XYZ file of N, CA and C in Angstrom:
360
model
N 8.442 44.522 -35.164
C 8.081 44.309 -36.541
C 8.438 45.569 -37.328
N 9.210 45.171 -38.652
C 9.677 46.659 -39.362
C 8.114 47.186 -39.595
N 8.464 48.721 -40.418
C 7.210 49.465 -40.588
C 6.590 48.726 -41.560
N 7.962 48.640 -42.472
C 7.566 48.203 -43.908
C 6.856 47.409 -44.307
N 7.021 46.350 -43.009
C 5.890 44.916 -43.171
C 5.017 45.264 -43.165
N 4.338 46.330 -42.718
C 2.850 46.512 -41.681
C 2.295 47.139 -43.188
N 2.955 47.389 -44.074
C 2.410 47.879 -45.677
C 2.164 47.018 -46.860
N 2.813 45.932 -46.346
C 2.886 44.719 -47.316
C 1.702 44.129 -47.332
N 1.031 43.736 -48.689
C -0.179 43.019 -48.497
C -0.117 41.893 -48.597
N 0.954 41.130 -48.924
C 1.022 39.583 -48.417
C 0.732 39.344 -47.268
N 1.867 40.029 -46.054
C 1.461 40.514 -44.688
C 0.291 40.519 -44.272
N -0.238 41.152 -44.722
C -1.614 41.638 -44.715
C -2.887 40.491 -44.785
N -2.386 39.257 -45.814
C -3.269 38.802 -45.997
C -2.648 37.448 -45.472
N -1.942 37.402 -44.960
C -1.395 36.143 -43.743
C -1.912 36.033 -43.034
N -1.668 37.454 -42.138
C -2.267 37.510 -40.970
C -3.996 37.813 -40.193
N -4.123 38.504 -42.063
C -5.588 38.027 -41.795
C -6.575 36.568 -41.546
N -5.548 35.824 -42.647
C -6.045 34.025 -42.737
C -5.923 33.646 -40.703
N -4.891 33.892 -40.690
C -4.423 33.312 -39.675
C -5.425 34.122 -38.025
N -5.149 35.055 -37.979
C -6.519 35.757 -37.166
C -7.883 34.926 -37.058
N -8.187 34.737 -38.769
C -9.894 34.244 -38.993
C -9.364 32.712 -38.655
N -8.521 31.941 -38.629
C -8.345 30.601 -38.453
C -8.601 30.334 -36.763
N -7.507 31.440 -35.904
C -6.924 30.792 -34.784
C -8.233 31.677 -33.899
N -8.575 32.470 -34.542
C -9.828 33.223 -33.401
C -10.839 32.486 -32.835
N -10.802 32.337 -31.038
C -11.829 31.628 -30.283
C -12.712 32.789 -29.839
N -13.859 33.146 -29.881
C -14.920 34.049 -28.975
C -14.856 33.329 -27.638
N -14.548 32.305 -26.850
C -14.631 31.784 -26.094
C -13.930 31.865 -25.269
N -12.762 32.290 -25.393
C -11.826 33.013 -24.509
C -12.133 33.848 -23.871
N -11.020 33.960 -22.509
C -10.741 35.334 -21.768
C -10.386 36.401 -22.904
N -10.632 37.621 -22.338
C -9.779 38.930 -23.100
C -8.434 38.639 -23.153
N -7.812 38.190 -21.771
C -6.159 37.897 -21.658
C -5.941 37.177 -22.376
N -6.730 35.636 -22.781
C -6.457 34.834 -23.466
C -6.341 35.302 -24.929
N -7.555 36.185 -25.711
C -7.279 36.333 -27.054
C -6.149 37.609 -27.268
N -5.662 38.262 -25.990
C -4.439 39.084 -26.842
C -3.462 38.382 -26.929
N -3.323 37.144 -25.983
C -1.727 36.486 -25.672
C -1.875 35.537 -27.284
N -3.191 35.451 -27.507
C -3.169 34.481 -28.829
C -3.110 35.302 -29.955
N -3.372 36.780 -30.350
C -3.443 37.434 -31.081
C -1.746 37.796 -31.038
N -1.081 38.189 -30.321
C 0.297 38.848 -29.992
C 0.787 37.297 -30.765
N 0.759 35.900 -30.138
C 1.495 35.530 -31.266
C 1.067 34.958 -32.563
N -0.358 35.176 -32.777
C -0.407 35.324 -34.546
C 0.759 36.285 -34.967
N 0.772 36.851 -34.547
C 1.401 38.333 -35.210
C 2.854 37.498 -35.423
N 3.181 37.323 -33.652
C 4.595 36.981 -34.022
C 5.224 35.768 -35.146
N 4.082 34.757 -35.196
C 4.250 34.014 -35.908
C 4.450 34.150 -37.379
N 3.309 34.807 -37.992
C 3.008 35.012 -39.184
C 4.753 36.283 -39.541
N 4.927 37.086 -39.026
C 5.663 37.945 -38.988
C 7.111 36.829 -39.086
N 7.522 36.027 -38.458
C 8.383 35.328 -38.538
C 8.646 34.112 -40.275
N 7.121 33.954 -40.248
C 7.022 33.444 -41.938
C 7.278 34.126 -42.636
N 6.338 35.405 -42.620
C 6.608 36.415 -43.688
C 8.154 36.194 -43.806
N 8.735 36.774 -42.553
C 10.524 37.045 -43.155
C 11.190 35.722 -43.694
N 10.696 34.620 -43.263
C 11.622 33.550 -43.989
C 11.600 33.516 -45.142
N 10.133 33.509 -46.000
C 9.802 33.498 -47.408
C 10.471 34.441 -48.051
N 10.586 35.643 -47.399
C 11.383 37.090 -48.387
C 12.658 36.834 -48.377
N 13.227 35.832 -47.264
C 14.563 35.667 -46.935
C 14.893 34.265 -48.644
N 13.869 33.697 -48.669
C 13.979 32.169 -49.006
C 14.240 32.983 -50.892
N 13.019 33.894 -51.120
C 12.958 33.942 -51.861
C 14.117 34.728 -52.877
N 14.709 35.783 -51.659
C 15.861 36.264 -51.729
C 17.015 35.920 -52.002
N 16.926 34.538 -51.527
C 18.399 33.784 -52.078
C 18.268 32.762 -53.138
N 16.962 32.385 -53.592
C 16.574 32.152 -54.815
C 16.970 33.005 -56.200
N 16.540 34.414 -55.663
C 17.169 35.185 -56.840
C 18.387 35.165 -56.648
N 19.162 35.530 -55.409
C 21.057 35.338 -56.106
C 21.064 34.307 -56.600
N 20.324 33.066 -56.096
C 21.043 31.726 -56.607
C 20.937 31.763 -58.512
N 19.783 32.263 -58.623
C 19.590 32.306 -60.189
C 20.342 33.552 -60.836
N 20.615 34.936 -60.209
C 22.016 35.566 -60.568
C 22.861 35.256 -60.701
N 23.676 34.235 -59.989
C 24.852 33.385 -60.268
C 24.801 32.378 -61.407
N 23.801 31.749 -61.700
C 23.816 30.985 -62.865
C 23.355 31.743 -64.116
N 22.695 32.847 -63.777
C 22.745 34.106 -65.554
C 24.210 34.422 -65.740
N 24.969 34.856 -64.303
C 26.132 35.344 -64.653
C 27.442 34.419 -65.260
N 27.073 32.933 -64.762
C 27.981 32.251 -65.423
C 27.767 31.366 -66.570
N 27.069 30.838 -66.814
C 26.131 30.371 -68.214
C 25.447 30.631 -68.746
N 25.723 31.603 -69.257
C 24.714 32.824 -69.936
C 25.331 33.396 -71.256
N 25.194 33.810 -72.373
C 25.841 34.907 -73.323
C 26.168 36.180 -72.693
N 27.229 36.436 -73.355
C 27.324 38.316 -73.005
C 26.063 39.197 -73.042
N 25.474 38.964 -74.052
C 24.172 39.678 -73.668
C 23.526 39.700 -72.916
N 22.993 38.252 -72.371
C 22.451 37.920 -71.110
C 23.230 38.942 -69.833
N 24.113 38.814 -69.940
C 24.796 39.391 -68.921
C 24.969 40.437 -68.764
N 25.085 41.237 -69.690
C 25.115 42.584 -69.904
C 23.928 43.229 -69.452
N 22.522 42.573 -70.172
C 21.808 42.510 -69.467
C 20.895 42.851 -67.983
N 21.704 41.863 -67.419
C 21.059 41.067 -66.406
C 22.047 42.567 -65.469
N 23.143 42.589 -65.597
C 24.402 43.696 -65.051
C 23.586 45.108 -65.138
N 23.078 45.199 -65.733
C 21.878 46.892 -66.338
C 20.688 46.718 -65.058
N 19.813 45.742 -65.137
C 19.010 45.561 -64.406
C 19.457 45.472 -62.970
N 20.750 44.749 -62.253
C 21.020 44.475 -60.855
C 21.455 46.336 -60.560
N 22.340 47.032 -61.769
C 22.701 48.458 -61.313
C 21.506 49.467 -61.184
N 20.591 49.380 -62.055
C 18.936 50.135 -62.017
C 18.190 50.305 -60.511
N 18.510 48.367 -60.248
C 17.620 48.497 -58.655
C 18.473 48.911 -57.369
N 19.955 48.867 -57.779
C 21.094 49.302 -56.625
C 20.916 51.121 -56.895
N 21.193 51.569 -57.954
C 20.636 53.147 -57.928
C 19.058 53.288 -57.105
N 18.093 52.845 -57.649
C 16.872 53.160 -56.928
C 17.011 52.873 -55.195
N 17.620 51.433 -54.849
C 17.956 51.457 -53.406
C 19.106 52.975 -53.117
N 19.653 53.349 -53.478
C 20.306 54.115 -53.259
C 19.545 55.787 -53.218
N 18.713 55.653 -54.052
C 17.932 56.958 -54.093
C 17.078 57.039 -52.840
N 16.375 55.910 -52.787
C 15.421 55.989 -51.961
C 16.100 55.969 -50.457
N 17.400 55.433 -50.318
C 18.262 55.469 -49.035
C 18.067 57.230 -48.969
N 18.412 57.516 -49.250
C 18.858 59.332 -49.660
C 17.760 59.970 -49.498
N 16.759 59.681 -50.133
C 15.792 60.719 -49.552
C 15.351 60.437 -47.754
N 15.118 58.934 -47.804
C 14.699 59.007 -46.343
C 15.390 59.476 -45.323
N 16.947 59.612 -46.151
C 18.080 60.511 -44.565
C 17.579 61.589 -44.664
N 17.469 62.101 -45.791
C 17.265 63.658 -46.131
C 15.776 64.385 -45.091
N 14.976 63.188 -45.109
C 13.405 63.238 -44.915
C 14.020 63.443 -42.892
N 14.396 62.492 -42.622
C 14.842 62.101 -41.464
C 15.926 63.375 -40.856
N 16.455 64.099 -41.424
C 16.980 65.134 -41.535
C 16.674 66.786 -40.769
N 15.605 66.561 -41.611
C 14.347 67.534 -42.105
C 13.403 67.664 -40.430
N 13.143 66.253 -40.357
C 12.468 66.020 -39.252
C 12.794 66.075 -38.050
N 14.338 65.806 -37.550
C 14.846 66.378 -36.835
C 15.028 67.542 -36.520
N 15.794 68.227 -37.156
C 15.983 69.603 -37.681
C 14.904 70.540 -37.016
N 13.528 70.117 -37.802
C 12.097 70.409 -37.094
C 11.956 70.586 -35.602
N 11.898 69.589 -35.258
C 11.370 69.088 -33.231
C 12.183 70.135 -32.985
N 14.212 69.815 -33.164
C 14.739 70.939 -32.282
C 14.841 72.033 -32.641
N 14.146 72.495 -33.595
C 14.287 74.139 -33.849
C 15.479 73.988 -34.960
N 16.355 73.536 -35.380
C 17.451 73.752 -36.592
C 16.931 73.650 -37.983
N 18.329 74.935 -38.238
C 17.551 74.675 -39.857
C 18.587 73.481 -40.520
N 17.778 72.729 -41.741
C 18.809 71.937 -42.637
C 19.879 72.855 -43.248
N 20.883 71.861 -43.391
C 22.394 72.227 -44.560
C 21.511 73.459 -45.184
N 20.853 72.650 -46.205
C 20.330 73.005 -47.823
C 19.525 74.971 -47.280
N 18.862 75.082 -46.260
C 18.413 76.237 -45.764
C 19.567 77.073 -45.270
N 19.967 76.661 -44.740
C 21.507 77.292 -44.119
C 22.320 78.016 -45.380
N 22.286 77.300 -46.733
C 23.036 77.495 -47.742
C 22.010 78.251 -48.094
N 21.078 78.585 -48.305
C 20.155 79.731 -48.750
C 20.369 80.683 -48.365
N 20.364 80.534 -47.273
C 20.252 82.326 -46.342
C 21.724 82.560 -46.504
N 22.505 81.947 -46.360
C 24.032 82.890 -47.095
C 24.498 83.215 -48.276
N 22.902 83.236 -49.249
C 23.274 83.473 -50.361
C 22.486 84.468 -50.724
């Protein structure tokens, strides 16, 4: 399961329904992890279809702003798709950077950006 899910409160509140639904006290211990392991897997498998479903809902409705739409609309709509491709892009960047950093750490190295300090 990505991390990211485990932050999501839809997630969150799936798998809570689903826990309080499918939970027996009457069970073995073995029995309620093998049933708990696949709540998880289950709900975890919904979650992604819906983000998947909903995901191609929005291209599908990008494609129809972009072709029956005014220039404005589009112009638009072209401002907003580049806004969230920069922010994916930022946020790509810091987490290498972060990921970097953290390496760097464990084995004893310094980053680029430190390296370029001390020779200056």
């Amino acid at each position: 399961m990505p991390l990211w899910m485990m932050e999501d409160e839809d997630f969150h509140r799936g798998l809570q329904r689903r826990v309080t639904v499918n939970f027996d006290c009457t069970l073995s211990t073995s029995r309620i992890v093998m049933q708990l392991n696949n709540t998880i897997r289950v709900t975890t498998r919904n979650f992604l279809r819906r983000r998947r479903e909903a995901s191609k809902k929005f291209h599908d409705n990008l494609v129809v702003i972009l072709t029956q739409v005014s220039l404005f609309v589009m112009a638009y709509a072209a401002d907003t798709i580049n806004t969230f491709r920069i922010d994916d892009i930022v946020d790509e960047n810091r987490r290498t950077k972060r990921l970097k950093r953290n390496v760097a750490s464990v084995f004893g190295f310094k980053s680029w950006e430190e390296n370029m300090l001390l020779q200056h």
